[in-house]
């Protein structure tokens, strides 16, 4: 493997890689063209597979030498056995699924741990747009209009923490990121992160 | 053959030279040949033992020092070992030269490619057209019915005889894809990477139905002589041609037939109110049928179609396909084509779901093509890109020097 400039790697991908132990088995759900898959393989030396809804993305992955299959996170995770992977990763995809709660449960079933990243709908800019304009927020980071967005189940960081509790998941680690995917480098209570984080990454484990 | 039949009896117009050549190939192929004596029988799924027996094969490229770069290419129903070199009967180029060769996705500058004629075939591996040493004439129906498992077992014995312990990859389309799956299921420790294309883990009812039509066409030909046509100096060319015509339709899509032929008339301005080949599609199919009989043995056609019909990998593993692949370390790349209705994408997906259930390393690519099942043999750039990428990724993982890596491009 060669030469893709690591400087061009998306910030959230780079941080997400830190959540994954080297040499582990990983399923990346919603892997798109394989950028995160390739980064995981190159930097963490993992045995990684991708699942992607769109065939064009899958074909690009395989042509890049990355293992990927076409499949729908909402329906196709049931084919994987319990504990098949060390990590089940859902990067920027949860909000586009039909049944996020079910999927979170599936992640924790097929993966010993789950890594989930998602845009935080509770960011102050979104709140301001709704408050001042009375319109659904459209930002650089969330560029879709309400009628054409693939994102059908937005949540806030606090919503996600609550959902994790409902599926008996323990939060092992969490990071709030700004729109560029950079760490917000100080510790703060959830409500602060919920206000200033454009996105978040969580590492979860099922409670014993 | 004890003697070559110059059969142009009755109205069976046979191309004599090609025909004699085809008959010779069954016993004395132009390719490489591995012979196994009476002391080294091939155990068949039917319970029979086949001995002596032989397997005809071609190789391309060079086996590396640690013997880690061998690739077995498995051919489809009426294919042969000449995957990347001229066919001695037809004089045509290899049947998959777009895929296999120097600088091709299965790059013979890097990999050592082995392609063998299947058991039951008629290009030099033991089949019904081969001479039965006990009678001095061809086996005909005296040969035991063979299976995909038998074909793969014979290939495994060849690979072993060549001194190769593990294969870097096994690759094939259609019936070749069935062999790939069988290889992976029966010899998981020997197969590093597996690429079944336009294939399935079983033959469906519809697939069996089409094969039965073909076999009945052969057997309804009076020149079939209950399979003993060689002894009678006859050949059921009409029946075999009809079988090929019917099968050929299943290899193409409605869309591709319409694009290629539509309702165009053949060398005439108007329909003739008769039963000549008025339409181009009729003329095309008749041509396909007549050229096929010059290169293929009718009994072989019965045997090889039967082998496909009997293939059901799930049934052989307790009714659950995933059981065939439990704990496999083989990495798979499954491919299908959008307009293939003989082995539709749903059949490939069933394989993928089973591999997922076995937590296997699997890639799956469906390729948009208008050309039906035959697409896997044609110029389909996305298939080549997929194969190249997968083979390169696998070669990196196996520690084989691969062609320039596409990762990160």
mmCIF file of N, CA and C in Angstrom, chain A residues 10-130:
data_model
loop_
_atom_site.group_PDB
_atom_site.id
_atom_site.type_symbol
_atom_site.label_atom_id
_atom_site.label_comp_id
_atom_site.label_asym_id
_atom_site.label_seq_id
_atom_site.Cartn_x
_atom_site.Cartn_y
_atom_site.Cartn_z
ATOM 1 N N UNK A 10 -9.557 12.827 6.499
ATOM 2 C CA UNK A 10 -10.574 13.541 7.271
ATOM 3 C C UNK A 10 -10.268 13.458 8.759
ATOM 4 N N UNK A 11 -10.450 14.579 9.447
ATOM 5 C CA UNK A 11 -10.117 14.641 10.867
ATOM 6 C C UNK A 11 -10.867 13.618 11.690
ATOM 7 N N UNK A 12 -12.176 13.456 11.400
ATOM 8 C CA UNK A 12 -12.950 12.508 12.212
ATOM 9 C C UNK A 12 -12.471 11.082 11.969
ATOM 10 N N UNK A 13 -12.009 10.805 10.737
ATOM 11 C CA UNK A 13 -11.467 9.461 10.462
ATOM 12 C C UNK A 13 -10.188 9.224 11.258
ATOM 13 N N UNK A 14 -9.337 10.260 11.294
ATOM 14 C CA UNK A 14 -8.064 10.117 11.989
ATOM 15 C C UNK A 14 -8.302 9.836 13.482
ATOM 16 N N UNK A 15 -9.257 10.570 14.058
ATOM 17 C CA UNK A 15 -9.528 10.371 15.491
ATOM 18 C C UNK A 15 -10.186 9.014 15.727
ATOM 19 N N UNK A 16 -11.074 8.654 14.791
ATOM 20 C CA UNK A 16 -11.763 7.368 14.931
ATOM 21 C C UNK A 16 -10.755 6.218 14.937
ATOM 22 N N UNK A 17 -9.712 6.346 14.118
ATOM 23 C CA UNK A 17 -8.679 5.292 14.073
ATOM 24 C C UNK A 17 -8.034 5.089 15.446
ATOM 25 N N UNK A 18 -7.907 6.188 16.196
ATOM 26 C CA UNK A 18 -7.314 6.082 17.536
ATOM 27 C C UNK A 18 -8.163 5.232 18.472
ATOM 28 N N UNK A 19 -9.443 5.087 18.140
ATOM 29 C CA UNK A 19 -10.343 4.306 18.990
ATOM 30 C C UNK A 19 -10.161 2.802 18.795
ATOM 31 N N UNK A 20 -9.422 2.414 17.756
ATOM 32 C CA UNK A 20 -9.362 1.016 17.342
ATOM 33 C C UNK A 20 -7.990 0.433 17.657
ATOM 34 N N UNK A 21 -7.973 -0.681 18.369
ATOM 35 C CA UNK A 21 -6.716 -1.362 18.702
ATOM 36 C C UNK A 21 -6.076 -1.920 17.438
ATOM 37 N N UNK A 22 -4.754 -1.781 17.298
ATOM 38 C CA UNK A 22 -4.077 -2.350 16.126
ATOM 39 C C UNK A 22 -4.292 -3.856 16.040
ATOM 40 N N UNK A 23 -4.383 -4.336 14.795
ATOM 41 C CA UNK A 23 -4.460 -5.779 14.556
ATOM 42 C C UNK A 23 -5.812 -6.410 14.812
ATOM 43 N N UNK A 24 -6.844 -5.595 15.084
ATOM 44 C CA UNK A 24 -8.140 -6.179 15.415
ATOM 45 C C UNK A 24 -8.984 -6.435 14.160
ATOM 46 N N UNK A 25 -10.130 -7.072 14.367
ATOM 47 C CA UNK A 25 -11.069 -7.349 13.263
ATOM 48 C C UNK A 25 -12.165 -6.289 13.277
ATOM 49 N N UNK A 26 -12.373 -5.671 12.119
ATOM 50 C CA UNK A 26 -13.231 -4.491 12.064
ATOM 51 C C UNK A 26 -14.243 -4.602 10.932
ATOM 52 N N UNK A 27 -15.488 -4.224 11.209
ATOM 53 C CA UNK A 27 -16.488 -4.055 10.143
ATOM 54 C C UNK A 27 -16.871 -2.582 10.097
ATOM 55 N N UNK A 28 -16.665 -1.961 8.932
ATOM 56 C CA UNK A 28 -17.012 -0.555 8.738
ATOM 57 C C UNK A 28 -18.335 -0.494 7.986
ATOM 58 N N UNK A 29 -19.371 -0.082 8.702
ATOM 59 C CA UNK A 29 -20.724 -0.085 8.126
ATOM 60 C C UNK A 29 -20.998 1.301 7.543
ATOM 61 N N UNK A 30 -21.312 1.318 6.239
ATOM 62 C CA UNK A 30 -21.452 2.591 5.543
ATOM 63 C C UNK A 30 -20.076 3.108 5.145
ATOM 64 N N UNK A 31 -19.315 2.257 4.451
ATOM 65 C CA UNK A 31 -17.893 2.542 4.213
ATOM 66 C C UNK A 31 -17.654 3.441 3.004
ATOM 67 N N UNK A 32 -18.709 3.781 2.271
ATOM 68 C CA UNK A 32 -18.589 4.648 1.087
ATOM 69 C C UNK A 32 -17.488 4.147 0.143
ATOM 70 N N UNK A 33 -16.559 5.042 -0.261
ATOM 71 C CA UNK A 33 -15.518 4.642 -1.221
ATOM 72 C C UNK A 33 -14.333 3.952 -0.565
ATOM 73 N N UNK A 34 -14.363 3.803 0.759
ATOM 74 C CA UNK A 34 -13.318 3.040 1.436
ATOM 75 C C UNK A 34 -12.215 3.872 2.071
ATOM 76 N N UNK A 35 -12.407 5.190 2.179
ATOM 77 C CA UNK A 35 -11.340 6.035 2.738
ATOM 78 C C UNK A 35 -10.988 5.620 4.170
ATOM 79 N N UNK A 36 -12.024 5.409 4.994
ATOM 80 C CA UNK A 36 -11.751 5.017 6.383
ATOM 81 C C UNK A 36 -11.176 3.602 6.446
ATOM 82 N N UNK A 37 -11.729 2.698 5.596
ATOM 83 C CA UNK A 37 -11.216 1.325 5.551
ATOM 84 C C UNK A 37 -9.721 1.325 5.264
ATOM 85 N N UNK A 38 -9.336 2.095 4.254
ATOM 86 C CA UNK A 38 -7.935 2.115 3.856
ATOM 87 C C UNK A 38 -7.073 2.686 4.986
ATOM 88 N N UNK A 39 -7.582 3.748 5.619
ATOM 89 C CA UNK A 39 -6.824 4.369 6.710
ATOM 90 C C UNK A 39 -6.641 3.384 7.871
ATOM 91 N N UNK A 40 -7.723 2.658 8.188
ATOM 92 C CA UNK A 40 -7.645 1.670 9.275
ATOM 93 C C UNK A 40 -6.631 0.590 8.953
ATOM 94 N N UNK A 41 -6.654 0.115 7.704
ATOM 95 C CA UNK A 41 -5.733 -0.949 7.311
ATOM 96 C C UNK A 41 -4.299 -0.435 7.338
ATOM 97 N N UNK A 42 -4.108 0.797 6.848
ATOM 98 C CA UNK A 42 -2.741 1.319 6.735
ATOM 99 C C UNK A 42 -2.163 1.714 8.087
ATOM 100 N N UNK A 43 -3.005 2.343 8.928
ATOM 101 C CA UNK A 43 -2.440 2.890 10.158
ATOM 102 C C UNK A 43 -2.624 1.969 11.359
ATOM 103 N N UNK A 44 -3.617 1.083 11.319
ATOM 104 C CA UNK A 44 -3.871 0.225 12.475
ATOM 105 C C UNK A 44 -3.680 -1.248 12.150
ATOM 106 N N UNK A 45 -3.348 -1.541 10.886
ATOM 107 C CA UNK A 45 -3.055 -2.918 10.483
ATOM 108 C C UNK A 45 -4.179 -3.883 10.878
ATOM 109 N N UNK A 46 -5.408 -3.438 10.651
ATOM 110 C CA UNK A 46 -6.549 -4.261 11.063
ATOM 111 C C UNK A 46 -6.999 -5.163 9.922
ATOM 112 N N UNK A 47 -7.768 -6.186 10.279
ATOM 113 C CA UNK A 47 -8.469 -7.022 9.296
ATOM 114 C C UNK A 47 -9.845 -6.391 9.137
ATOM 115 N N UNK A 48 -9.986 -5.529 8.112
ATOM 116 C CA UNK A 48 -11.195 -4.707 8.010
ATOM 117 C C UNK A 48 -12.038 -5.088 6.805
ATOM 118 N N UNK A 49 -13.347 -5.028 6.993
ATOM 119 C CA UNK A 49 -14.307 -5.246 5.905
ATOM 120 C C UNK A 49 -15.231 -4.043 5.860
ATOM 121 N N UNK A 50 -15.804 -3.804 4.693
ATOM 122 C CA UNK A 50 -16.746 -2.708 4.550
ATOM 123 C C UNK A 50 -18.123 -3.189 4.133
ATOM 124 N N UNK A 51 -19.143 -2.482 4.586
ATOM 125 C CA UNK A 51 -20.517 -2.704 4.124
ATOM 126 C C UNK A 51 -21.009 -1.353 3.631
ATOM 127 N N UNK A 52 -21.539 -1.315 2.411
ATOM 128 C CA UNK A 52 -21.952 -0.041 1.840
ATOM 129 C C UNK A 52 -23.249 -0.226 1.067
ATOM 130 N N UNK A 53 -24.158 0.727 1.237
ATOM 131 C CA UNK A 53 -25.470 0.647 0.590
ATOM 132 C C UNK A 53 -25.353 0.796 -0.924
ATOM 133 N N UNK A 54 -24.509 1.708 -1.368
ATOM 134 C CA UNK A 54 -24.451 2.026 -2.800
ATOM 135 C C UNK A 54 -23.406 1.172 -3.519
ATOM 136 N N UNK A 55 -23.862 0.490 -4.578
ATOM 137 C CA UNK A 55 -22.980 -0.432 -5.294
ATOM 138 C C UNK A 55 -21.757 0.285 -5.856
ATOM 139 N N UNK A 56 -21.928 1.520 -6.318
ATOM 140 C CA UNK A 56 -20.794 2.237 -6.913
ATOM 141 C C UNK A 56 -19.657 2.384 -5.894
ATOM 142 N N UNK A 57 -20.018 2.668 -4.645
ATOM 143 C CA UNK A 57 -19.008 2.789 -3.595
ATOM 144 C C UNK A 57 -18.310 1.459 -3.345
ATOM 145 N N UNK A 58 -19.099 0.381 -3.313
ATOM 146 C CA UNK A 58 -18.530 -0.953 -3.099
ATOM 147 C C UNK A 58 -17.530 -1.275 -4.202
ATOM 148 N N UNK A 59 -17.939 -1.040 -5.441
ATOM 149 C CA UNK A 59 -17.069 -1.376 -6.565
ATOM 150 C C UNK A 59 -15.754 -0.604 -6.485
ATOM 151 N N UNK A 60 -15.829 0.667 -6.053
ATOM 152 C CA UNK A 60 -14.597 1.451 -5.899
ATOM 153 C C UNK A 60 -13.704 0.852 -4.820
ATOM 154 N N UNK A 61 -14.310 0.452 -3.707
ATOM 155 C CA UNK A 61 -13.527 -0.176 -2.626
ATOM 156 C C UNK A 61 -12.771 -1.386 -3.146
ATOM 157 N N UNK A 62 -13.493 -2.285 -3.827
ATOM 158 C CA UNK A 62 -12.872 -3.547 -4.245
ATOM 159 C C UNK A 62 -11.785 -3.275 -5.283
ATOM 160 N N UNK A 63 -12.046 -2.321 -6.178
ATOM 161 C CA UNK A 63 -11.023 -1.971 -7.173
ATOM 162 C C UNK A 63 -9.782 -1.390 -6.489
ATOM 163 N N UNK A 64 -9.953 -0.830 -5.285
ATOM 164 C CA UNK A 64 -8.808 -0.334 -4.514
ATOM 165 C C UNK A 64 -8.156 -1.435 -3.683
ATOM 166 N N UNK A 65 -8.679 -2.640 -3.795
ATOM 167 C CA UNK A 65 -8.112 -3.752 -3.044
ATOM 168 C C UNK A 65 -8.660 -3.863 -1.633
ATOM 169 N N UNK A 66 -9.769 -3.171 -1.372
ATOM 170 C CA UNK A 66 -10.365 -3.182 -0.029
ATOM 171 C C UNK A 66 -11.590 -4.087 -0.030
ATOM 172 N N UNK A 67 -11.710 -4.976 0.961
ATOM 173 C CA UNK A 67 -12.856 -5.881 0.968
ATOM 174 C C UNK A 67 -14.149 -5.159 1.343
ATOM 175 N N UNK A 68 -15.160 -5.271 0.486
ATOM 176 C CA UNK A 68 -16.432 -4.607 0.767
ATOM 177 C C UNK A 68 -17.574 -5.361 0.103
ATOM 178 N N UNK A 69 -18.741 -5.288 0.724
ATOM 179 C CA UNK A 69 -19.940 -5.874 0.126
ATOM 180 C C UNK A 69 -21.050 -4.840 0.104
ATOM 181 N N UNK A 70 -21.957 -5.001 -0.852
ATOM 182 C CA UNK A 70 -23.138 -4.155 -0.888
ATOM 183 C C UNK A 70 -24.116 -4.681 0.141
ATOM 184 N N UNK A 71 -24.691 -3.753 0.901
ATOM 185 C CA UNK A 71 -25.676 -4.200 1.869
ATOM 186 C C UNK A 71 -26.283 -3.017 2.594
ATOM 187 N N UNK A 72 -27.409 -3.267 3.224
ATOM 188 C CA UNK A 72 -28.173 -2.227 3.911
ATOM 189 C C UNK A 72 -28.033 -2.450 5.415
ATOM 190 N N UNK A 73 -27.517 -1.439 6.102
ATOM 191 C CA UNK A 73 -27.322 -1.572 7.550
ATOM 192 C C UNK A 73 -28.626 -1.925 8.251
ATOM 193 N N UNK A 74 -29.750 -1.453 7.710
ATOM 194 C CA UNK A 74 -31.033 -1.706 8.358
ATOM 195 C C UNK A 74 -31.452 -3.164 8.290
ATOM 196 N N UNK A 75 -30.993 -3.884 7.267
ATOM 197 C CA UNK A 75 -31.501 -5.247 7.075
ATOM 198 C C UNK A 75 -30.419 -6.324 7.069
ATOM 199 N N UNK A 76 -29.186 -5.969 6.708
ATOM 200 C CA UNK A 76 -28.202 -6.997 6.400
ATOM 201 C C UNK A 76 -27.235 -7.325 7.540
ATOM 202 N N UNK A 77 -27.338 -6.623 8.666
ATOM 203 C CA UNK A 77 -26.424 -6.938 9.768
ATOM 204 C C UNK A 77 -26.783 -8.263 10.428
ATOM 205 N N UNK A 78 -28.043 -8.671 10.250
ATOM 206 C CA UNK A 78 -28.494 -9.902 10.911
ATOM 207 C C UNK A 78 -27.735 -11.124 10.409
ATOM 208 N N UNK A 79 -27.122 -11.016 9.211
ATOM 209 C CA UNK A 79 -26.400 -12.175 8.662
ATOM 210 C C UNK A 79 -25.106 -12.462 9.425
ATOM 211 N N UNK A 80 -24.585 -11.465 10.140
ATOM 212 C CA UNK A 80 -23.300 -11.664 10.821
ATOM 213 C C UNK A 80 -23.501 -12.331 12.177
ATOM 214 N N UNK A 81 -22.621 -13.274 12.514
ATOM 215 C CA UNK A 81 -22.773 -13.944 13.815
ATOM 216 C C UNK A 81 -22.362 -13.039 14.984
ATOM 217 N N UNK A 82 -22.764 -13.418 16.181
ATOM 218 C CA UNK A 82 -22.414 -12.679 17.402
ATOM 219 C C UNK A 82 -20.889 -12.595 17.531
ATOM 220 N N UNK A 83 -20.423 -11.448 17.920
ATOM 221 C CA UNK A 83 -19.003 -11.287 18.232
ATOM 222 C C UNK A 83 -18.071 -11.563 17.062
ATOM 223 N N UNK A 84 -18.572 -11.364 15.823
ATOM 224 C CA UNK A 84 -17.756 -11.660 14.642
ATOM 225 C C UNK A 84 -16.577 -10.696 14.516
ATOM 226 N N UNK A 85 -16.724 -9.516 15.097
ATOM 227 C CA UNK A 85 -15.684 -8.490 14.951
ATOM 228 C C UNK A 85 -15.301 -7.922 16.314
ATOM 229 N N UNK A 86 -14.079 -7.400 16.385
ATOM 230 C CA UNK A 86 -13.680 -6.694 17.600
ATOM 231 C C UNK A 86 -14.374 -5.334 17.669
ATOM 232 N N UNK A 87 -14.498 -4.720 16.486
ATOM 233 C CA UNK A 87 -15.173 -3.415 16.420
ATOM 234 C C UNK A 87 -16.166 -3.401 15.273
ATOM 235 N N UNK A 88 -17.385 -2.950 15.545
ATOM 236 C CA UNK A 88 -18.338 -2.616 14.489
ATOM 237 C C UNK A 88 -18.392 -1.089 14.446
ATOM 238 N N UNK A 89 -18.033 -0.536 13.291
ATOM 239 C CA UNK A 89 -17.920 0.915 13.168
ATOM 240 C C UNK A 89 -19.066 1.458 12.323
ATOM 241 N N UNK A 90 -19.687 2.496 12.825
ATOM 242 C CA UNK A 90 -20.745 3.170 12.077
ATOM 243 C C UNK A 90 -20.352 4.645 12.014
ATOM 244 N N UNK A 91 -19.731 5.015 10.899
ATOM 245 C CA UNK A 91 -19.181 6.358 10.794
ATOM 246 C C UNK A 91 -20.114 7.258 9.991
ATOM 247 N N UNK A 92 -20.673 8.260 10.652
ATOM 248 C CA UNK A 92 -21.523 9.268 9.988
ATOM 249 C C UNK A 92 -22.676 8.613 9.233
ATOM 250 N N UNK A 93 -23.220 7.545 9.775
ATOM 251 C CA UNK A 93 -24.262 6.797 9.066
ATOM 252 C C UNK A 93 -25.518 6.620 9.913
ATOM 253 N N UNK A 94 -25.373 6.662 11.242
ATOM 254 C CA UNK A 94 -26.507 6.380 12.137
ATOM 255 C C UNK A 94 -27.737 7.205 11.786
ATOM 256 N N UNK A 95 -27.495 8.488 11.452
ATOM 257 C CA UNK A 95 -28.626 9.389 11.197
ATOM 258 C C UNK A 95 -29.357 9.061 9.901
ATOM 259 N N UNK A 96 -28.744 8.218 9.055
ATOM 260 C CA UNK A 96 -29.373 7.867 7.777
ATOM 261 C C UNK A 96 -30.085 6.516 7.837
ATOM 262 N N UNK A 97 -30.082 5.885 9.003
ATOM 263 C CA UNK A 97 -30.711 4.568 9.102
ATOM 264 C C UNK A 97 -32.169 4.685 9.537
ATOM 265 N N UNK A 98 -32.930 3.616 9.219
ATOM 266 C CA UNK A 98 -34.359 3.633 9.545
ATOM 267 C C UNK A 98 -34.602 3.389 11.018
ATOM 268 N N UNK A 99 -33.758 2.551 11.620
ATOM 269 C CA UNK A 99 -34.021 2.128 12.994
ATOM 270 C C UNK A 99 -32.720 2.186 13.807
ATOM 271 N N UNK A 100 -32.308 3.398 14.181
ATOM 272 C CA UNK A 100 -31.007 3.554 14.855
ATOM 273 C C UNK A 100 -30.863 2.717 16.122
ATOM 274 N N UNK A 101 -31.940 2.557 16.853
ATOM 275 C CA UNK A 101 -31.841 1.802 18.109
ATOM 276 C C UNK A 101 -31.531 0.337 17.828
ATOM 277 N N UNK A 102 -32.249 -0.212 16.842
ATOM 278 C CA UNK A 102 -32.011 -1.603 16.459
ATOM 279 C C UNK A 102 -30.570 -1.765 15.976
ATOM 280 N N UNK A 103 -30.120 -0.812 15.165
ATOM 281 C CA UNK A 103 -28.776 -0.923 14.599
ATOM 282 C C UNK A 103 -27.709 -0.823 15.686
ATOM 283 N N UNK A 104 -27.918 0.053 16.638
ATOM 284 C CA UNK A 104 -26.952 0.154 17.735
ATOM 285 C C UNK A 104 -26.862 -1.176 18.482
ATOM 286 N N UNK A 105 -28.024 -1.797 18.668
ATOM 287 C CA UNK A 105 -28.033 -3.126 19.294
ATOM 288 C C UNK A 105 -27.276 -4.152 18.461
ATOM 289 N N UNK A 106 -27.464 -4.075 17.135
ATOM 290 C CA UNK A 106 -26.778 -5.003 16.240
ATOM 291 C C UNK A 106 -25.264 -4.783 16.267
ATOM 292 N N UNK A 107 -24.855 -3.514 16.320
ATOM 293 C CA UNK A 107 -23.416 -3.221 16.391
ATOM 294 C C UNK A 107 -22.803 -3.888 17.608
ATOM 295 N N UNK A 108 -23.519 -3.807 18.724
ATOM 296 C CA UNK A 108 -22.996 -4.357 19.978
ATOM 297 C C UNK A 108 -23.123 -5.872 20.031
ATOM 298 N N UNK A 109 -23.923 -6.439 19.108
ATOM 299 C CA UNK A 109 -24.031 -7.898 19.020
ATOM 300 C C UNK A 109 -22.898 -8.470 18.163
ATOM 301 N N UNK A 110 -22.703 -7.877 16.960
ATOM 302 C CA UNK A 110 -21.698 -8.459 16.050
ATOM 303 C C UNK A 110 -20.287 -7.977 16.381
ATOM 304 N N UNK A 111 -20.184 -6.845 17.069
ATOM 305 C CA UNK A 111 -18.873 -6.352 17.479
ATOM 306 C C UNK A 111 -18.727 -6.456 18.991
ATOM 307 N N UNK A 112 -17.520 -6.768 19.446
ATOM 308 C CA UNK A 112 -17.302 -6.761 20.896
ATOM 309 C C UNK A 112 -17.422 -5.331 21.406
ATOM 310 N N UNK A 113 -17.032 -4.387 20.527
ATOM 311 C CA UNK A 113 -17.207 -2.980 20.828
ATOM 312 C C UNK A 113 -17.784 -2.293 19.598
ATOM 313 N N UNK A 114 -18.419 -1.144 19.826
ATOM 314 C CA UNK A 114 -18.964 -0.382 18.709
ATOM 315 C C UNK A 114 -18.354 1.016 18.717
ATOM 316 N N UNK A 115 -18.034 1.513 17.533
ATOM 317 C CA UNK A 115 -17.581 2.895 17.394
ATOM 318 C C UNK A 115 -18.604 3.609 16.525
ATOM 319 N N UNK A 116 -19.180 4.673 17.045
ATOM 320 C CA UNK A 116 -20.234 5.387 16.319
ATOM 321 C C UNK A 116 -19.868 6.865 16.259
ATOM 322 N N UNK A 117 -19.856 7.407 15.044
ATOM 323 C CA UNK A 117 -19.695 8.850 14.908
ATOM 324 C C UNK A 117 -20.916 9.410 14.198
ATOM 325 N N UNK A 118 -21.291 10.630 14.591
ATOM 326 C CA UNK A 118 -22.523 11.199 14.013
ATOM 327 C C UNK A 118 -22.483 12.719 14.149
ATOM 328 N N UNK A 119 -23.233 13.410 13.285
ATOM 329 C CA UNK A 119 -23.335 14.858 13.419
ATOM 330 C C UNK A 119 -24.245 15.211 14.605
ATOM 331 N N UNK A 120 -23.858 16.222 15.343
ATOM 332 C CA UNK A 120 -24.630 16.621 16.525
ATOM 333 C C UNK A 120 -25.659 17.686 16.146
ATOM 334 N N UNK A 121 -26.922 17.294 16.172
ATOM 335 C CA UNK A 121 -27.971 18.226 15.778
ATOM 336 C C UNK A 121 -28.198 19.295 16.842
ATOM 337 N N UNK A 122 -27.605 19.071 18.014
ATOM 338 C CA UNK A 122 -27.795 20.026 19.106
ATOM 339 C C UNK A 122 -26.796 21.179 19.108
ATOM 340 N N UNK A 123 -25.945 21.221 18.077
ATOM 341 C CA UNK A 123 -24.946 22.298 18.010
ATOM 342 C C UNK A 123 -25.646 23.665 18.013
ATOM 343 N N UNK A 124 -24.989 24.650 18.627
ATOM 344 C CA UNK A 124 -25.654 25.950 18.813
ATOM 345 C C UNK A 124 -26.079 26.581 17.487
ATOM 346 N N UNK A 125 -25.306 26.343 16.400
ATOM 347 C CA UNK A 125 -25.651 26.965 15.120
ATOM 348 C C UNK A 125 -26.996 26.427 14.607
ATOM 349 N N UNK A 126 -27.195 25.105 14.808
ATOM 350 C CA UNK A 126 -28.476 24.516 14.408
ATOM 351 C C UNK A 126 -29.621 25.085 15.245
ATOM 352 N N UNK A 127 -29.336 25.189 16.541
ATOM 353 C CA UNK A 127 -30.380 25.729 17.439
ATOM 354 C C UNK A 127 -30.738 27.158 17.034
ATOM 355 N N UNK A 128 -29.691 27.938 16.670
ATOM 356 C CA UNK A 128 -29.932 29.333 16.311
ATOM 357 C C UNK A 128 -30.774 29.444 15.051
ATOM 358 N N UNK A 129 -30.472 28.565 14.069
ATOM 359 C CA UNK A 129 -31.232 28.647 12.809
ATOM 360 C C UNK A 129 -32.704 28.362 13.052
ATOM 361 N N UNK A 130 -32.948 27.354 13.882
ATOM 362 C CA UNK A 130 -34.340 27.035 14.170
ATOM 363 C C UNK A 130 -35.007 28.168 14.957
#
